[in-house]
Amino acid sequence: MMLRFLIMFLLSGMIIADDHKIPESFEDCEGRIANYYVAKLTPRGSLEGWYKATEMHREYYQSRGGKVNIYPSLQYRVDEENNTEDKIFRVSSLVVWDSQEAWNEFREFRNNRSEDEAKEDRKEYDAFVAMYDRHNEVTAQRRICLLN
């Protein structure tokens, strides 16, 4: 009985350990990759307009088969006593690709578009960027490797 317990314990430890490689560079990321944008609303901007831009952004990629999702979020400050302030401080968008391969597949797809398709792509891309620009000003941008 003790031997069975010891074997089960060792096997479970090996399964849990599951050596994950932690990348030392962005190119070595084996998880999902993301672009992270933090922004403040412009004086003439609105949450509704910013959110509409995120929906247009998502539709742009997904209608072209991109393995990506856009996660919009609202940021609130925390005061010295760890209380959340009610006023929205910043808006952010996390653009998450399934993997480096998914991003590379999309780039290849985009590079192989006909001239007419590329013009339509540019028109739709410019439309959601213009919507973002009307409603927010990017204050920080980061590339992220989400570890599995």
Short mmCIF file of N, CA, C and O in Angstrom, two decimals, residues 39-98:
data_model
loop_
_atom_site.label_atom_id
_atom_site.label_comp_id
_atom_site.label_asym_id
_atom_site.label_seq_id
_atom_site.Cartn_x
_atom_site.Cartn_y
_atom_site.Cartn_z
N ALA A 39 -5.34 53.85 -23.08
CA ALA A 39 -5.69 55.15 -23.66
C ALA A 39 -6.54 55.96 -22.70
O ALA A 39 -7.17 55.41 -21.79
N LYS A 40 -6.55 57.25 -22.94
CA LYS A 40 -7.49 58.12 -22.23
C LYS A 40 -8.48 58.64 -23.25
O LYS A 40 -8.15 58.80 -24.44
N LEU A 41 -9.69 58.87 -22.80
CA LEU A 41 -10.70 59.42 -23.71
C LEU A 41 -10.31 60.84 -24.09
O LEU A 41 -9.78 61.59 -23.27
N THR A 42 -10.57 61.21 -25.34
CA THR A 42 -10.31 62.57 -25.79
C THR A 42 -11.43 63.47 -25.29
O THR A 42 -12.50 62.98 -24.90
N PRO A 43 -11.22 64.79 -25.30
CA PRO A 43 -12.28 65.70 -24.83
C PRO A 43 -13.61 65.50 -25.58
O PRO A 43 -14.68 65.62 -24.99
N ARG A 44 -13.55 65.17 -26.86
CA ARG A 44 -14.80 64.95 -27.62
C ARG A 44 -15.17 63.47 -27.72
O ARG A 44 -16.16 63.11 -28.34
N GLY A 45 -14.37 62.60 -27.08
CA GLY A 45 -14.60 61.17 -27.16
C GLY A 45 -15.65 60.68 -26.18
O GLY A 45 -16.02 61.37 -25.24
N SER A 46 -16.12 59.47 -26.43
CA SER A 46 -17.12 58.86 -25.55
C SER A 46 -16.79 57.38 -25.38
O SER A 46 -16.12 56.77 -26.23
N LEU A 47 -17.29 56.81 -24.30
CA LEU A 47 -17.11 55.37 -24.09
C LEU A 47 -17.80 54.58 -25.19
O LEU A 47 -17.27 53.57 -25.66
N GLU A 48 -18.97 55.05 -25.60
CA GLU A 48 -19.71 54.34 -26.64
C GLU A 48 -18.93 54.33 -27.96
O GLU A 48 -18.87 53.30 -28.64
N GLY A 49 -18.32 55.46 -28.31
CA GLY A 49 -17.53 55.53 -29.54
C GLY A 49 -16.28 54.66 -29.47
O GLY A 49 -15.93 53.97 -30.43
N TRP A 50 -15.61 54.69 -28.31
CA TRP A 50 -14.42 53.86 -28.11
C TRP A 50 -14.80 52.38 -28.21
O TRP A 50 -14.11 51.60 -28.87
N TYR A 51 -15.91 52.00 -27.58
CA TYR A 51 -16.34 50.61 -27.61
C TYR A 51 -16.71 50.18 -29.03
O TYR A 51 -16.41 49.06 -29.46
N LYS A 52 -17.35 51.06 -29.77
CA LYS A 52 -17.69 50.78 -31.17
C LYS A 52 -16.41 50.51 -31.97
O LYS A 52 -16.36 49.61 -32.81
N ALA A 53 -15.35 51.28 -31.69
CA ALA A 53 -14.06 51.06 -32.37
C ALA A 53 -13.53 49.67 -32.06
O ALA A 53 -13.00 48.99 -32.95
N THR A 54 -13.67 49.20 -30.80
CA THR A 54 -13.18 47.85 -30.47
C THR A 54 -13.98 46.79 -31.22
O THR A 54 -13.42 45.78 -31.65
N GLU A 55 -15.29 47.02 -31.38
CA GLU A 55 -16.11 46.07 -32.14
C GLU A 55 -15.70 46.05 -33.61
O GLU A 55 -15.65 44.98 -34.23
N MET A 56 -15.44 47.22 -34.18
CA MET A 56 -14.99 47.30 -35.57
C MET A 56 -13.63 46.62 -35.73
O MET A 56 -13.38 45.92 -36.73
N HIS A 57 -12.75 46.81 -34.76
CA HIS A 57 -11.42 46.21 -34.74
C HIS A 57 -11.54 44.68 -34.76
O HIS A 57 -10.91 44.00 -35.58
N ARG A 58 -12.38 44.15 -33.87
CA ARG A 58 -12.60 42.70 -33.79
C ARG A 58 -13.15 42.16 -35.11
O ARG A 58 -12.68 41.16 -35.64
N GLU A 59 -14.15 42.84 -35.65
CA GLU A 59 -14.78 42.40 -36.90
C GLU A 59 -13.78 42.41 -38.06
O GLU A 59 -13.80 41.52 -38.91
N TYR A 60 -12.92 43.41 -38.10
CA TYR A 60 -11.91 43.52 -39.16
C TYR A 60 -11.08 42.23 -39.23
O TYR A 60 -10.93 41.64 -40.29
N TYR A 61 -10.54 41.81 -38.09
CA TYR A 61 -9.69 40.61 -38.08
C TYR A 61 -10.49 39.33 -38.26
O TYR A 61 -10.12 38.46 -39.04
N GLN A 62 -11.60 39.21 -37.55
CA GLN A 62 -12.33 37.96 -37.60
C GLN A 62 -12.99 37.72 -38.95
O GLN A 62 -13.10 36.58 -39.38
N SER A 63 -13.40 38.77 -39.64
CA SER A 63 -13.99 38.60 -40.97
C SER A 63 -12.95 38.15 -42.00
O SER A 63 -13.31 37.67 -43.07
N ARG A 64 -11.69 38.27 -41.63
CA ARG A 64 -10.60 37.85 -42.51
C ARG A 64 -9.92 36.58 -42.00
O ARG A 64 -8.83 36.22 -42.42
N GLY A 65 -10.59 35.91 -41.07
CA GLY A 65 -10.09 34.62 -40.57
C GLY A 65 -8.99 34.72 -39.53
O GLY A 65 -8.37 33.70 -39.21
N GLY A 66 -8.74 35.91 -38.99
CA GLY A 66 -7.71 36.05 -37.98
C GLY A 66 -8.08 35.31 -36.70
O GLY A 66 -9.21 35.39 -36.23
N LYS A 67 -7.13 34.58 -36.17
CA LYS A 67 -7.34 33.85 -34.91
C LYS A 67 -6.93 34.78 -33.77
O LYS A 67 -5.86 34.66 -33.19
N VAL A 68 -7.83 35.74 -33.51
CA VAL A 68 -7.53 36.83 -32.59
C VAL A 68 -8.82 37.26 -31.91
O VAL A 68 -9.91 37.04 -32.45
N ASN A 69 -8.66 37.86 -30.74
CA ASN A 69 -9.82 38.46 -30.10
C ASN A 69 -9.39 39.79 -29.48
O ASN A 69 -8.23 39.97 -29.14
N ILE A 70 -10.35 40.69 -29.37
CA ILE A 70 -10.11 42.02 -28.81
C ILE A 70 -10.86 42.07 -27.47
O ILE A 70 -12.07 41.82 -27.43
N TYR A 71 -10.13 42.38 -26.41
CA TYR A 71 -10.73 42.47 -25.08
C TYR A 71 -10.68 43.93 -24.60
O TYR A 71 -9.64 44.39 -24.15
N PRO A 72 -11.79 44.65 -24.72
CA PRO A 72 -11.82 46.02 -24.21
C PRO A 72 -12.01 45.99 -22.69
O PRO A 72 -12.66 45.09 -22.15
N SER A 73 -11.41 46.96 -22.01
CA SER A 73 -11.60 47.02 -20.56
C SER A 73 -11.54 48.47 -20.08
O SER A 73 -11.00 49.34 -20.75
N LEU A 74 -12.14 48.68 -18.93
CA LEU A 74 -12.15 49.99 -18.29
C LEU A 74 -11.25 49.92 -17.07
O LEU A 74 -11.29 48.95 -16.32
N GLN A 75 -10.45 50.97 -16.88
CA GLN A 75 -9.54 51.00 -15.74
C GLN A 75 -9.99 52.06 -14.74
O GLN A 75 -10.36 53.16 -15.13
N TYR A 76 -9.93 51.68 -13.48
CA TYR A 76 -10.29 52.58 -12.39
C TYR A 76 -9.10 52.70 -11.45
O TYR A 76 -8.40 51.72 -11.20
N ARG A 77 -8.89 53.87 -10.91
CA ARG A 77 -7.80 54.08 -9.95
C ARG A 77 -8.19 53.50 -8.59
O ARG A 77 -9.36 53.40 -8.25
N VAL A 78 -7.16 53.19 -7.82
CA VAL A 78 -7.33 52.74 -6.45
C VAL A 78 -6.65 53.79 -5.57
O VAL A 78 -5.51 54.18 -5.82
N ASP A 79 -7.36 54.24 -4.53
CA ASP A 79 -6.80 55.27 -3.66
C ASP A 79 -5.85 54.68 -2.62
O ASP A 79 -5.62 53.46 -2.60
N GLU A 80 -5.30 55.54 -1.75
CA GLU A 80 -4.32 55.12 -0.75
C GLU A 80 -4.87 54.07 0.21
O GLU A 80 -4.11 53.31 0.82
N GLU A 81 -6.17 54.03 0.38
CA GLU A 81 -6.79 53.07 1.30
C GLU A 81 -7.30 51.84 0.58
O GLU A 81 -8.10 51.07 1.10
N ASN A 82 -6.89 51.67 -0.67
CA ASN A 82 -7.24 50.52 -1.50
C ASN A 82 -8.72 50.50 -1.90
O ASN A 82 -9.28 49.43 -2.16
N ASN A 83 -9.34 51.67 -1.94
CA ASN A 83 -10.72 51.78 -2.41
C ASN A 83 -10.72 52.12 -3.90
O ASN A 83 -9.92 52.93 -4.34
N THR A 84 -11.61 51.51 -4.63
CA THR A 84 -11.71 51.78 -6.06
C THR A 84 -12.48 53.08 -6.28
O THR A 84 -13.60 53.24 -5.76
N GLU A 85 -11.88 53.98 -7.03
CA GLU A 85 -12.57 55.22 -7.36
C GLU A 85 -13.62 54.94 -8.43
O GLU A 85 -13.43 54.09 -9.28
N ASP A 86 -14.73 55.67 -8.39
CA ASP A 86 -15.83 55.41 -9.32
C ASP A 86 -15.57 55.91 -10.74
O ASP A 86 -16.09 55.36 -11.69
N LYS A 87 -14.78 56.94 -10.88
CA LYS A 87 -14.55 57.55 -12.19
C LYS A 87 -13.59 56.69 -13.03
O LYS A 87 -12.56 56.24 -12.53
N ILE A 88 -13.94 56.50 -14.29
CA ILE A 88 -13.06 55.76 -15.20
C ILE A 88 -11.78 56.55 -15.40
O ILE A 88 -11.81 57.75 -15.69
N PHE A 89 -10.64 55.89 -15.22
CA PHE A 89 -9.34 56.53 -15.37
C PHE A 89 -8.81 56.36 -16.80
O PHE A 89 -8.38 57.33 -17.42
N ARG A 90 -8.82 55.15 -17.32
CA ARG A 90 -8.34 54.86 -18.66
C ARG A 90 -9.19 53.76 -19.28
O ARG A 90 -9.87 53.01 -18.58
N VAL A 91 -9.09 53.65 -20.59
CA VAL A 91 -9.68 52.54 -21.33
C VAL A 91 -8.52 51.75 -21.91
O VAL A 91 -7.45 52.30 -22.14
N SER A 92 -8.73 50.47 -22.13
CA SER A 92 -7.64 49.69 -22.71
C SER A 92 -8.22 48.60 -23.61
O SER A 92 -9.37 48.20 -23.47
N SER A 93 -7.37 48.16 -24.51
CA SER A 93 -7.73 47.07 -25.42
C SER A 93 -6.57 46.09 -25.43
O SER A 93 -5.41 46.47 -25.57
N LEU A 94 -6.91 44.83 -25.26
CA LEU A 94 -5.93 43.76 -25.34
C LEU A 94 -6.27 42.95 -26.59
O LEU A 94 -7.36 42.39 -26.70
N VAL A 95 -5.37 42.97 -27.55
CA VAL A 95 -5.55 42.27 -28.82
C VAL A 95 -4.76 40.97 -28.72
O VAL A 95 -3.53 41.00 -28.76
N VAL A 96 -5.46 39.86 -28.55
CA VAL A 96 -4.81 38.58 -28.24
C VAL A 96 -4.88 37.63 -29.43
O VAL A 96 -5.97 37.23 -29.86
N TRP A 97 -3.71 37.27 -29.94
CA TRP A 97 -3.59 36.28 -31.01
C TRP A 97 -3.45 34.91 -30.38
O TRP A 97 -2.84 34.78 -29.31
N ASP A 98 -3.97 33.87 -31.02
CA ASP A 98 -3.87 32.52 -30.49
C ASP A 98 -2.43 32.08 -30.30
O ASP A 98 -2.13 31.30 -29.41
#
